[in-house]
JSON list of C-alpha atoms in Angstrom, two decimals:
[
{"chain": "A", "resi": 1, "resn": "MET", "atom": "CA", "xyz": [7.91, 10.22, 19.14]},
{"chain": "A", "resi": 2, "resn": "GLU", "atom": "CA", "xyz": [4.14, 10.71, 20.82]},
{"chain": "A", "resi": 3, "resn": "PHE", "atom": "CA", "xyz": [0.91, 11.52, 19.09]},
{"chain": "A", "resi": 4, "resn": "THR", "atom": "CA", "xyz": [-2.24, 12.48, 21.09]},
{"chain": "A", "resi": 5, "resn": "LYS", "atom": "CA", "xyz": [-5.66, 11.60, 19.52]},
{"chain": "A", "resi": 6, "resn": "GLN", "atom": "CA", "xyz": [-6.18, 15.17, 18.37]},
{"chain": "A", "resi": 7, "resn": "ASP", "atom": "CA", "xyz": [-3.33, 15.34, 16.84]},
{"chain": "A", "resi": 8, "resn": "LEU", "atom": "CA", "xyz": [-4.93, 12.43, 14.74]},
{"chain": "A", "resi": 9, "resn": "GLN", "atom": "CA", "xyz": [-7.82, 14.10, 14.51]},
{"chain": "A", "resi": 10, "resn": "ASP", "atom": "CA", "xyz": [-6.49, 17.15, 13.06]},
{"chain": "A", "resi": 11, "resn": "LEU", "atom": "CA", "xyz": [-5.08, 15.20, 10.00]},
{"chain": "A", "resi": 12, "resn": "LYS", "atom": "CA", "xyz": [-6.10, 16.93, 6.82]},
{"chain": "A", "resi": 13, "resn": "HIS", "atom": "CA", "xyz": [-7.54, 15.20, 3.73]},
{"chain": "A", "resi": 14, "resn": "THR", "atom": "CA", "xyz": [-3.89, 16.39, 2.18]},
{"chain": "A", "resi": 15, "resn": "GLN", "atom": "CA", "xyz": [-2.51, 14.09, 4.67]},
{"chain": "A", "resi": 16, "resn": "ILE", "atom": "CA", "xyz": [-3.95, 11.25, 4.46]},
{"chain": "A", "resi": 17, "resn": "LEU", "atom": "CA", "xyz": [-3.73, 10.81, 0.81]},
{"chain": "A", "resi": 18, "resn": "THR", "atom": "CA", "xyz": [-0.47, 11.87, -0.94]},
{"chain": "A", "resi": 19, "resn": "GLN", "atom": "CA", "xyz": [0.90, 11.63, -3.98]},
{"chain": "A", "resi": 20, "resn": "ASN", "atom": "CA", "xyz": [4.37, 11.51, -5.34]},
{"chain": "A", "resi": 21, "resn": "ASP", "atom": "CA", "xyz": [6.13, 12.39, -8.53]},
{"chain": "A", "resi": 22, "resn": "LYS", "atom": "CA", "xyz": [5.54, 8.85, -9.86]},
{"chain": "A", "resi": 23, "resn": "MET", "atom": "CA", "xyz": [1.56, 8.90, -8.98]},
{"chain": "A", "resi": 24, "resn": "ARG", "atom": "CA", "xyz": [1.59, 12.52, -10.42]},
{"chain": "A", "resi": 25, "resn": "LYS", "atom": "CA", "xyz": [2.70, 11.56, -13.56]},
{"chain": "A", "resi": 26, "resn": "THR", "atom": "CA", "xyz": [0.55, 8.09, -14.10]},
{"chain": "A", "resi": 27, "resn": "SER", "atom": "CA", "xyz": [-2.33, 10.78, -13.04]},
{"chain": "A", "resi": 28, "resn": "LYS", "atom": "CA", "xyz": [-1.63, 13.23, -16.01]},
{"chain": "A", "resi": 29, "resn": "GLU", "atom": "CA", "xyz": [-0.76, 10.31, -18.41]},
{"chain": "A", "resi": 30, "resn": "ASN", "atom": "CA", "xyz": [-4.11, 8.76, -18.16]},
{"chain": "A", "resi": 31, "resn": "ASN", "atom": "CA", "xyz": [-6.49, 11.32, -17.09]},
{"chain": "A", "resi": 32, "resn": "ILE", "atom": "CA", "xyz": [-7.13, 9.64, -13.39]},
{"chain": "A", "resi": 33, "resn": "ARG", "atom": "CA", "xyz": [-6.96, 10.54, -9.65]},
{"chain": "A", "resi": 34, "resn": "LEU", "atom": "CA", "xyz": [-4.15, 8.48, -7.87]},
{"chain": "A", "resi": 35, "resn": "TYR", "atom": "CA", "xyz": [-3.32, 8.62, -4.93]},
{"chain": "A", "resi": 36, "resn": "ASN", "atom": "CA", "xyz": [-1.07, 6.55, -1.97]},
{"chain": "A", "resi": 37, "resn": "PHE", "atom": "CA", "xyz": [-1.71, 5.65, 1.76]},
{"chain": "A", "resi": 38, "resn": "GLY", "atom": "CA", "xyz": [0.94, 4.87, 3.22]},
{"chain": "A", "resi": 39, "resn": "ILE", "atom": "CA", "xyz": [2.48, 4.26, 7.08]},
{"chain": "A", "resi": 40, "resn": "THR", "atom": "CA", "xyz": [5.49, 3.95, 8.87]},
{"chain": "A", "resi": 41, "resn": "ALA", "atom": "CA", "xyz": [8.08, 1.12, 7.38]},
{"chain": "A", "resi": 42, "resn": "TYR", "atom": "CA", "xyz": [8.90, -2.12, 8.94]},
{"chain": "A", "resi": 43, "resn": "LYS", "atom": "CA", "xyz": [8.55, -0.77, 12.78]},
{"chain": "A", "resi": 44, "resn": "SER", "atom": "CA", "xyz": [6.19, 1.96, 14.17]},
{"chain": "A", "resi": 45, "resn": "HIS", "atom": "CA", "xyz": [8.77, 4.78, 15.78]},
{"chain": "A", "resi": 46, "resn": "SER", "atom": "CA", "xyz": [5.95, 5.66, 19.30]},
{"chain": "A", "resi": 47, "resn": "THR", "atom": "CA", "xyz": [5.19, 1.81, 19.58]},
{"chain": "A", "resi": 48, "resn": "GLY", "atom": "CA", "xyz": [7.46, -0.45, 18.60]},
{"chain": "A", "resi": 49, "resn": "LYS", "atom": "CA", "xyz": [5.11, -2.39, 16.87]},
{"chain": "A", "resi": 50, "resn": "VAL", "atom": "CA", "xyz": [5.80, -4.31, 13.53]},
{"chain": "A", "resi": 51, "resn": "THR", "atom": "CA", "xyz": [3.88, -2.54, 10.69]},
{"chain": "A", "resi": 52, "resn": "CYS", "atom": "CA", "xyz": [5.50, -5.49, 7.86]},
{"chain": "A", "resi": 53, "resn": "PRO", "atom": "CA", "xyz": [5.47, -8.66, 10.04]},
{"chain": "A", "resi": 54, "resn": "PHE", "atom": "CA", "xyz": [5.99, -10.75, 6.90]},
{"chain": "A", "resi": 55, "resn": "ALA", "atom": "CA", "xyz": [8.61, -8.93, 5.43]},
{"chain": "A", "resi": 56, "resn": "LYS", "atom": "CA", "xyz": [12.57, -10.47, 5.15]},
{"chain": "A", "resi": 57, "resn": "ASP", "atom": "CA", "xyz": [14.69, -10.04, 1.83]},
{"chain": "A", "resi": 58, "resn": "CYS", "atom": "CA", "xyz": [13.16, -6.76, 1.51]},
{"chain": "A", "resi": 59, "resn": "ILE", "atom": "CA", "xyz": [14.25, -5.05, 5.49]},
{"chain": "A", "resi": 60, "resn": "LYS", "atom": "CA", "xyz": [18.06, -4.70, 4.32]},
{"chain": "A", "resi": 61, "resn": "PHE", "atom": "CA", "xyz": [17.26, -2.56, 0.76]},
{"chain": "A", "resi": 62, "resn": "CYS", "atom": "CA", "xyz": [13.67, -1.34, 2.30]},
{"chain": "A", "resi": 63, "resn": "TYR", "atom": "CA", "xyz": [13.49, 2.00, 0.42]},
{"chain": "A", "resi": 64, "resn": "ALA", "atom": "CA", "xyz": [10.65, 3.39, 2.85]},
{"chain": "A", "resi": 65, "resn": "ARG", "atom": "CA", "xyz": [13.83, 3.09, 5.47]},
{"chain": "A", "resi": 66, "resn": "LYS", "atom": "CA", "xyz": [15.85, 6.07, 3.99]},
{"chain": "A", "resi": 67, "resn": "GLY", "atom": "CA", "xyz": [15.76, 9.19, 1.48]},
{"chain": "A", "resi": 68, "resn": "SER", "atom": "CA", "xyz": [13.27, 11.07, 2.17]},
{"chain": "A", "resi": 69, "resn": "PHE", "atom": "CA", "xyz": [11.52, 8.77, 4.42]},
{"chain": "A", "resi": 70, "resn": "ILE", "atom": "CA", "xyz": [13.62, 9.32, 7.30]},
{"chain": "A", "resi": 71, "resn": "TRP", "atom": "CA", "xyz": [13.31, 13.19, 7.49]},
{"chain": "A", "resi": 72, "resn": "THR", "atom": "CA", "xyz": [12.21, 14.33, 10.63]},
{"chain": "A", "resi": 73, "resn": "ASN", "atom": "CA", "xyz": [8.71, 15.48, 9.10]},
{"chain": "A", "resi": 74, "resn": "THR", "atom": "CA", "xyz": [8.26, 12.58, 6.93]},
{"chain": "A", "resi": 75, "resn": "LYS", "atom": "CA", "xyz": [8.83, 10.42, 9.51]},
{"chain": "A", "resi": 76, "resn": "LYS", "atom": "CA", "xyz": [5.86, 11.81, 11.67]},
{"chain": "A", "resi": 77, "resn": "ALA", "atom": "CA", "xyz": [3.73, 12.13, 8.87]},
{"chain": "A", "resi": 78, "resn": "TYR", "atom": "CA", "xyz": [3.83, 7.96, 7.87]},
{"chain": "A", "resi": 79, "resn": "GLU", "atom": "CA", "xyz": [3.77, 7.56, 11.88]},
{"chain": "A", "resi": 80, "resn": "LYS", "atom": "CA", "xyz": [0.41, 9.84, 12.72]},
{"chain": "A", "resi": 81, "resn": "ARG", "atom": "CA", "xyz": [-1.06, 7.89, 9.09]},
{"chain": "A", "resi": 82, "resn": "TYR", "atom": "CA", "xyz": [0.43, 4.41, 11.30]},
{"chain": "A", "resi": 83, "resn": "LEU", "atom": "CA", "xyz": [-1.18, 5.58, 14.66]},
{"chain": "A", "resi": 84, "resn": "LEU", "atom": "CA", "xyz": [-5.02, 6.67, 12.63]},
{"chain": "A", "resi": 85, "resn": "THR", "atom": "CA", "xyz": [-5.47, 3.04, 11.74]},
{"chain": "A", "resi": 86, "resn": "LYS", "atom": "CA", "xyz": [-5.47, 1.82, 15.04]},
{"chain": "A", "resi": 87, "resn": "GLU", "atom": "CA", "xyz": [-8.66, 3.94, 15.98]},
{"chain": "A", "resi": 88, "resn": "ILE", "atom": "CA", "xyz": [-10.73, 2.23, 13.94]},
{"chain": "A", "resi": 89, "resn": "ASP", "atom": "CA", "xyz": [-13.68, 4.38, 13.77]},
{"chain": "A", "resi": 90, "resn": "LEU", "atom": "CA", "xyz": [-11.90, 7.36, 13.54]},
{"chain": "A", "resi": 91, "resn": "PHE", "atom": "CA", "xyz": [-9.59, 5.91, 10.09]},
{"chain": "A", "resi": 92, "resn": "LYS", "atom": "CA", "xyz": [-12.99, 4.97, 8.43]},
{"chain": "A", "resi": 93, "resn": "SER", "atom": "CA", "xyz": [-14.36, 8.10, 8.67]},
{"chain": "A", "resi": 94, "resn": "LYS", "atom": "CA", "xyz": [-11.17, 10.13, 7.45]},
{"chain": "A", "resi": 95, "resn": "MET", "atom": "CA", "xyz": [-10.92, 8.03, 4.94]},
{"chain": "A", "resi": 96, "resn": "ASN", "atom": "CA", "xyz": [-13.77, 8.03, 3.54]},
{"chain": "A", "resi": 97, "resn": "GLU", "atom": "CA", "xyz": [-13.88, 11.61, 3.99]},
{"chain": "A", "resi": 98, "resn": "ALA", "atom": "CA", "xyz": [-10.56, 12.04, 2.19]},
{"chain": "A", "resi": 99, "resn": "ILE", "atom": "CA", "xyz": [-11.09, 10.02, -0.98]},
{"chain": "A", "resi": 100, "resn": "LYS", "atom": "CA", "xyz": [-13.84, 12.60, -1.15]},
{"chain": "A", "resi": 101, "resn": "ARG", "atom": "CA", "xyz": [-12.23, 15.68, -0.74]},
{"chain": "A", "resi": 102, "resn": "ARG", "atom": "CA", "xyz": [-9.67, 14.07, -2.79]},
{"chain": "A", "resi": 103, "resn": "LYS", "atom": "CA", "xyz": [-12.26, 12.89, -5.81]},
{"chain": "A", "resi": 104, "resn": "ALA", "atom": "CA", "xyz": [-9.81, 10.05, -5.89]},
{"chain": "A", "resi": 105, "resn": "SER", "atom": "CA", "xyz": [-10.10, 7.40, -8.32]},
{"chain": "A", "resi": 106, "resn": "HIS", "atom": "CA", "xyz": [-7.47, 5.15, -7.57]},
{"chain": "A", "resi": 107, "resn": "ILE", "atom": "CA", "xyz": [-5.73, 4.46, -4.27]},
{"chain": "A", "resi": 108, "resn": "ARG", "atom": "CA", "xyz": [-2.55, 2.62, -4.02]},
{"chain": "A", "resi": 109, "resn": "ILE", "atom": "CA", "xyz": [-2.32, 1.60, -0.16]},
{"chain": "A", "resi": 110, "resn": "HIS", "atom": "CA", "xyz": [1.33, 1.20, 1.18]},
{"chain": "A", "resi": 111, "resn": "ASP", "atom": "CA", "xyz": [3.83, 3.14, -0.59]},
{"chain": "A", "resi": 112, "resn": "SER", "atom": "CA", "xyz": [5.29, 2.10, 2.41]},
{"chain": "A", "resi": 113, "resn": "GLY", "atom": "CA", "xyz": [4.36, -0.27, 5.57]},
{"chain": "A", "resi": 114, "resn": "ASP", "atom": "CA", "xyz": [1.92, -3.40, 5.06]},
{"chain": "A", "resi": 115, "resn": "PHE", "atom": "CA", "xyz": [-1.25, -5.14, 6.11]},
{"chain": "A", "resi": 116, "resn": "TYR", "atom": "CA", "xyz": [-0.03, -5.70, 9.51]},
{"chain": "A", "resi": 117, "resn": "ASN", "atom": "CA", "xyz": [-2.92, -8.22, 10.83]},
{"chain": "A", "resi": 118, "resn": "PHE", "atom": "CA", "xyz": [-6.75, -9.49, 9.69]},
{"chain": "A", "resi": 119, "resn": "ALA", "atom": "CA", "xyz": [-8.28, -6.84, 11.56]},
{"chain": "A", "resi": 120, "resn": "TYR", "atom": "CA", "xyz": [-6.55, -4.35, 9.25]},
{"chain": "A", "resi": 121, "resn": "ILE", "atom": "CA", "xyz": [-7.04, -5.76, 6.44]},
{"chain": "A", "resi": 122, "resn": "ASN", "atom": "CA", "xyz": [-11.07, -5.74, 7.34]},
{"chain": "A", "resi": 123, "resn": "ILE", "atom": "CA", "xyz": [-10.99, -1.71, 7.82]},
{"chain": "A", "resi": 124, "resn": "TRP", "atom": "CA", "xyz": [-9.86, -1.25, 3.78]},
{"chain": "A", "resi": 125, "resn": "LEU", "atom": "CA", "xyz": [-12.52, -4.20, 2.56]},
{"chain": "A", "resi": 126, "resn": "GLN", "atom": "CA", "xyz": [-15.45, -1.98, 4.83]},
{"chain": "A", "resi": 127, "resn": "ILE", "atom": "CA", "xyz": [-13.83, 1.10, 2.99]},
{"chain": "A", "resi": 128, "resn": "MET", "atom": "CA", "xyz": [-13.34, -0.32, -0.59]},
{"chain": "A", "resi": 129, "resn": "ARG", "atom": "CA", "xyz": [-17.45, -1.27, -0.57]},
{"chain": "A", "resi": 130, "resn": "GLU", "atom": "CA", "xyz": [-18.30, 1.69, 0.64]},
{"chain": "A", "resi": 131, "resn": "ASN", "atom": "CA", "xyz": [-16.27, 3.50, -2.15]},
{"chain": "A", "resi": 132, "resn": "LYS", "atom": "CA", "xyz": [-17.13, 0.90, -5.18]},
{"chain": "A", "resi": 133, "resn": "ASN", "atom": "CA", "xyz": [-16.10, 3.57, -7.83]},
{"chain": "A", "resi": 134, "resn": "VAL", "atom": "CA", "xyz": [-12.56, 3.73, -6.30]},
{"chain": "A", "resi": 135, "resn": "ILE", "atom": "CA", "xyz": [-10.15, 1.42, -7.76]},
{"chain": "A", "resi": 136, "resn": "PHE", "atom": "CA", "xyz": [-7.60, 0.12, -4.70]},
{"chain": "A", "resi": 137, "resn": "TYR", "atom": "CA", "xyz": [-4.44, -1.77, -5.22]},
{"chain": "A", "resi": 138, "resn": "ALA", "atom": "CA", "xyz": [-1.83, -2.78, -2.88]},
{"chain": "A", "resi": 139, "resn": "TYR", "atom": "CA", "xyz": [1.89, -4.45, -2.89]},
{"chain": "A", "resi": 140, "resn": "THR", "atom": "CA", "xyz": [1.84, -7.04, 0.12]},
{"chain": "A", "resi": 141, "resn": "LYS", "atom": "CA", "xyz": [4.12, -9.54, 1.63]},
{"chain": "A", "resi": 142, "resn": "SER", "atom": "CA", "xyz": [1.31, -10.50, 3.66]},
{"chain": "A", "resi": 143, "resn": "LYS", "atom": "CA", "xyz": [0.02, -13.34, 1.07]},
{"chain": "A", "resi": 144, "resn": "ILE", "atom": "CA", "xyz": [-0.74, -15.45, 4.57]},
{"chain": "A", "resi": 145, "resn": "LEU", "atom": "CA", "xyz": [-3.22, -13.15, 5.80]},
{"chain": "A", "resi": 146, "resn": "PHE", "atom": "CA", "xyz": [-5.25, -13.17, 2.91]},
{"chain": "A", "resi": 147, "resn": "ASP", "atom": "CA", "xyz": [-5.57, -16.61, 2.69]},
{"chain": "A", "resi": 148, "resn": "ARG", "atom": "CA", "xyz": [-7.92, -16.50, 5.39]},
{"chain": "A", "resi": 149, "resn": "LEU", "atom": "CA", "xyz": [-10.59, -14.94, 2.99]},
{"chain": "A", "resi": 150, "resn": "ARG", "atom": "CA", "xyz": [-12.76, -16.87, 0.99]},
{"chain": "A", "resi": 151, "resn": "LYS", "atom": "CA", "xyz": [-12.72, -15.51, -2.52]},
{"chain": "A", "resi": 152, "resn": "ILE", "atom": "CA", "xyz": [-16.35, -13.63, -2.39]},
{"chain": "A", "resi": 153, "resn": "ASP", "atom": "CA", "xyz": [-14.75, -11.79, 0.55]},
{"chain": "A", "resi": 154, "resn": "ILE", "atom": "CA", "xyz": [-12.29, -9.88, -1.88]},
{"chain": "A", "resi": 155, "resn": "PRO", "atom": "CA", "xyz": [-14.23, -6.57, -3.56]},
{"chain": "A", "resi": 156, "resn": "GLU", "atom": "CA", "xyz": [-13.89, -6.55, -7.08]},
{"chain": "A", "resi": 157, "resn": "ASN", "atom": "CA", "xyz": [-12.18, -3.30, -6.83]},
{"chain": "A", "resi": 158, "resn": "PHE", "atom": "CA", "xyz": [-9.58, -4.23, -5.44]},
{"chain": "A", "resi": 159, "resn": "THR", "atom": "CA", "xyz": [-6.65, -5.77, -6.39]},
{"chain": "A", "resi": 160, "resn": "ILE", "atom": "CA", "xyz": [-3.81, -7.33, -4.74]},
{"chain": "A", "resi": 161, "resn": "ILE", "atom": "CA", "xyz": [-0.31, -7.88, -6.13]},
{"chain": "A", "resi": 162, "resn": "TYR", "atom": "CA", "xyz": [1.50, -10.35, -3.74]},
{"chain": "A", "resi": 163, "resn": "SER", "atom": "CA", "xyz": [5.43, -9.40, -3.15]},
{"chain": "A", "resi": 164, "resn": "LEU", "atom": "CA", "xyz": [8.23, -11.86, -3.37]},
{"chain": "A", "resi": 165, "resn": "GLY", "atom": "CA", "xyz": [10.69, -11.59, -0.77]},
{"chain": "A", "resi": 166, "resn": "SER", "atom": "CA", "xyz": [8.84, -12.53, 2.11]},
{"chain": "A", "resi": 167, "resn": "LYS", "atom": "CA", "xyz": [8.61, -15.23, 5.32]},
{"chain": "A", "resi": 168, "resn": "ASN", "atom": "CA", "xyz": [6.13, -16.68, 2.75]},
{"chain": "A", "resi": 169, "resn": "ASP", "atom": "CA", "xyz": [7.09, -16.91, -0.61]},
{"chain": "A", "resi": 170, "resn": "GLU", "atom": "CA", "xyz": [6.18, -21.04, -0.77]},
{"chain": "A", "resi": 171, "resn": "LEU", "atom": "CA", "xyz": [2.45, -19.54, -0.38]},
{"chain": "A", "resi": 172, "resn": "ILE", "atom": "CA", "xyz": [3.15, -17.87, -3.79]},
{"chain": "A", "resi": 173, "resn": "ASN", "atom": "CA", "xyz": [1.87, -19.66, -7.03]},
{"chain": "A", "resi": 174, "resn": "GLN", "atom": "CA", "xyz": [4.02, -17.89, -9.60]},
{"chain": "A", "resi": 175, "resn": "LYS", "atom": "CA", "xyz": [2.47, -19.95, -12.34]},
{"chain": "A", "resi": 176, "resn": "LYS", "atom": "CA", "xyz": [-1.05, -18.00, -11.36]},
{"chain": "A", "resi": 177, "resn": "ASP", "atom": "CA", "xyz": [-0.57, -15.01, -8.72]},
{"chain": "A", "resi": 178, "resn": "ARG", "atom": "CA", "xyz": [-0.77, -11.46, -9.98]},
{"chain": "A", "resi": 179, "resn": "HIS", "atom": "CA", "xyz": [3.06, -10.50, -7.84]},
{"chain": "A", "resi": 180, "resn": "SER", "atom": "CA", "xyz": [5.67, -8.92, -8.19]},
{"chain": "A", "resi": 181, "resn": "LYS", "atom": "CA", "xyz": [9.64, -9.09, -7.65]},
{"chain": "A", "resi": 182, "resn": "ILE", "atom": "CA", "xyz": [12.24, -6.62, -7.29]},
{"chain": "A", "resi": 183, "resn": "PHE", "atom": "CA", "xyz": [15.24, -6.83, -10.81]},
{"chain": "A", "resi": 184, "resn": "GLU", "atom": "CA", "xyz": [18.70, -4.92, -10.62]},
{"chain": "A", "resi": 185, "resn": "SER", "atom": "CA", "xyz": [17.66, -3.62, -14.35]},
{"chain": "A", "resi": 186, "resn": "GLU", "atom": "CA", "xyz": [15.15, -3.48, -16.71]},
{"chain": "A", "resi": 187, "resn": "THR", "atom": "CA", "xyz": [17.44, -5.93, -19.08]},
{"chain": "A", "resi": 188, "resn": "GLU", "atom": "CA", "xyz": [16.94, -8.75, -16.20]},
{"chain": "A", "resi": 189, "resn": "LEU", "atom": "CA", "xyz": [13.15, -7.75, -15.45]},
{"chain": "A", "resi": 190, "resn": "LEU", "atom": "CA", "xyz": [12.13, -8.40, -19.21]},
{"chain": "A", "resi": 191, "resn": "LYS", "atom": "CA", "xyz": [14.10, -11.47, -20.03]},
{"chain": "A", "resi": 192, "resn": "ALA", "atom": "CA", "xyz": [12.65, -13.29, -16.83]},
{"chain": "A", "resi": 193, "resn": "GLY", "atom": "CA", "xyz": [9.66, -12.02, -18.27]},
{"chain": "A", "resi": 194, "resn": "TYR", "atom": "CA", "xyz": [7.72, -9.62, -16.45]},
{"chain": "A", "resi": 195, "resn": "ILE", "atom": "CA", "xyz": [5.99, -6.43, -17.06]},
{"chain": "A", "resi": 196, "resn": "ASN", "atom": "CA", "xyz": [7.94, -3.49, -15.87]},
{"chain": "A", "resi": 197, "resn": "ALA", "atom": "CA", "xyz": [5.64, -1.08, -13.29]},
{"chain": "A", "resi": 198, "resn": "SER", "atom": "CA", "xyz": [9.03, 1.45, -12.11]},
{"chain": "A", "resi": 199, "resn": "LYS", "atom": "CA", "xyz": [7.63, 4.11, -13.98]},
{"chain": "A", "resi": 200, "resn": "ASN", "atom": "CA", "xyz": [4.07, 3.93, -14.28]},
{"chain": "A", "resi": 201, "resn": "ASP", "atom": "CA", "xyz": [1.63, 2.68, -11.47]},
{"chain": "A", "resi": 202, "resn": "LEU", "atom": "CA", "xyz": [-1.30, 1.43, -12.97]},
{"chain": "A", "resi": 203, "resn": "ILE", "atom": "CA", "xyz": [1.01, -1.42, -14.68]},
{"chain": "A", "resi": 204, "resn": "ALA", "atom": "CA", "xyz": [0.45, -3.33, -11.12]},
{"chain": "A", "resi": 205, "resn": "ILE", "atom": "CA", "xyz": [-3.39, -3.79, -12.01]},
{"chain": "A", "resi": 206, "resn": "SER", "atom": "CA", "xyz": [-2.72, -4.05, -15.63]},
{"chain": "A", "resi": 207, "resn": "LYS", "atom": "CA", "xyz": [-3.93, -7.42, -17.00]},
{"chain": "A", "resi": 208, "resn": "ASP", "atom": "CA", "xyz": [-1.39, -7.71, -19.41]},
{"chain": "A", "resi": 209, "resn": "SER", "atom": "CA", "xyz": [0.17, -10.29, -17.10]},
{"chain": "A", "resi": 210, "resn": "HIS", "atom": "CA", "xyz": [0.34, -11.34, -13.92]},
{"chain": "A", "resi": 211, "resn": "LYS", "atom": "CA", "xyz": [3.82, -11.11, -13.44]},
{"chain": "A", "resi": 212, "resn": "ILE", "atom": "CA", "xyz": [5.09, -7.64, -12.43]},
{"chain": "A", "resi": 213, "resn": "GLY", "atom": "CA", "xyz": [8.30, -6.33, -12.42]},
{"chain": "A", "resi": 214, "resn": "LEU", "atom": "CA", "xyz": [10.27, -3.12, -9.94]},
{"chain": "A", "resi": 215, "resn": "ILE", "atom": "CA", "xyz": [13.58, -1.84, -10.81]},
{"chain": "A", "resi": 216, "resn": "ILE", "atom": "CA", "xyz": [15.09, -2.00, -7.25]},
{"chain": "A", "resi": 217, "resn": "HIS", "atom": "CA", "xyz": [15.98, 2.04, -6.00]}
]
């Protein structure tokens, strides 16, 4: 699977920021404009580079490595977006354009893939600072990278949810850090004291609780 720089330059704003059914429903119910940016899950198809470097337990049941995610056209779309992130100036330009064209109010970073290195995180932080009226949020297993940042380095319009099931779960303070955990059922989720974000994406950034639950699918 190979793409040229021209292929990346030709990406349209509708191909960069997308919506799934859950996001469309959340947008309609909350009168917002919620979009997602996703990259290839776990490992690039063209470079072999790992895109989820701190994933552990989730690798065996990752929803982004099955179903519609493995359809040829879908795989190509996610791979193009991953390769776009490697072109720093082009990525920033295309993302800023997509945010403006989509009139996005909320952006979830990564329904697939993760923050694969510190340089990539820094690009996103710059984009967030240039779009202060947009709310960004992300589930991530890359806490070890975010721990290198000072609190003041994190823009106020960015909410981080640390996902359990990583290689460094011990770094997550489950009594304090906003984090997410996967459950087999809603009954199990609620019993453990988590709020269910499986149907409404905005629950992930709700102030009601720092314990975000998701039901496996």
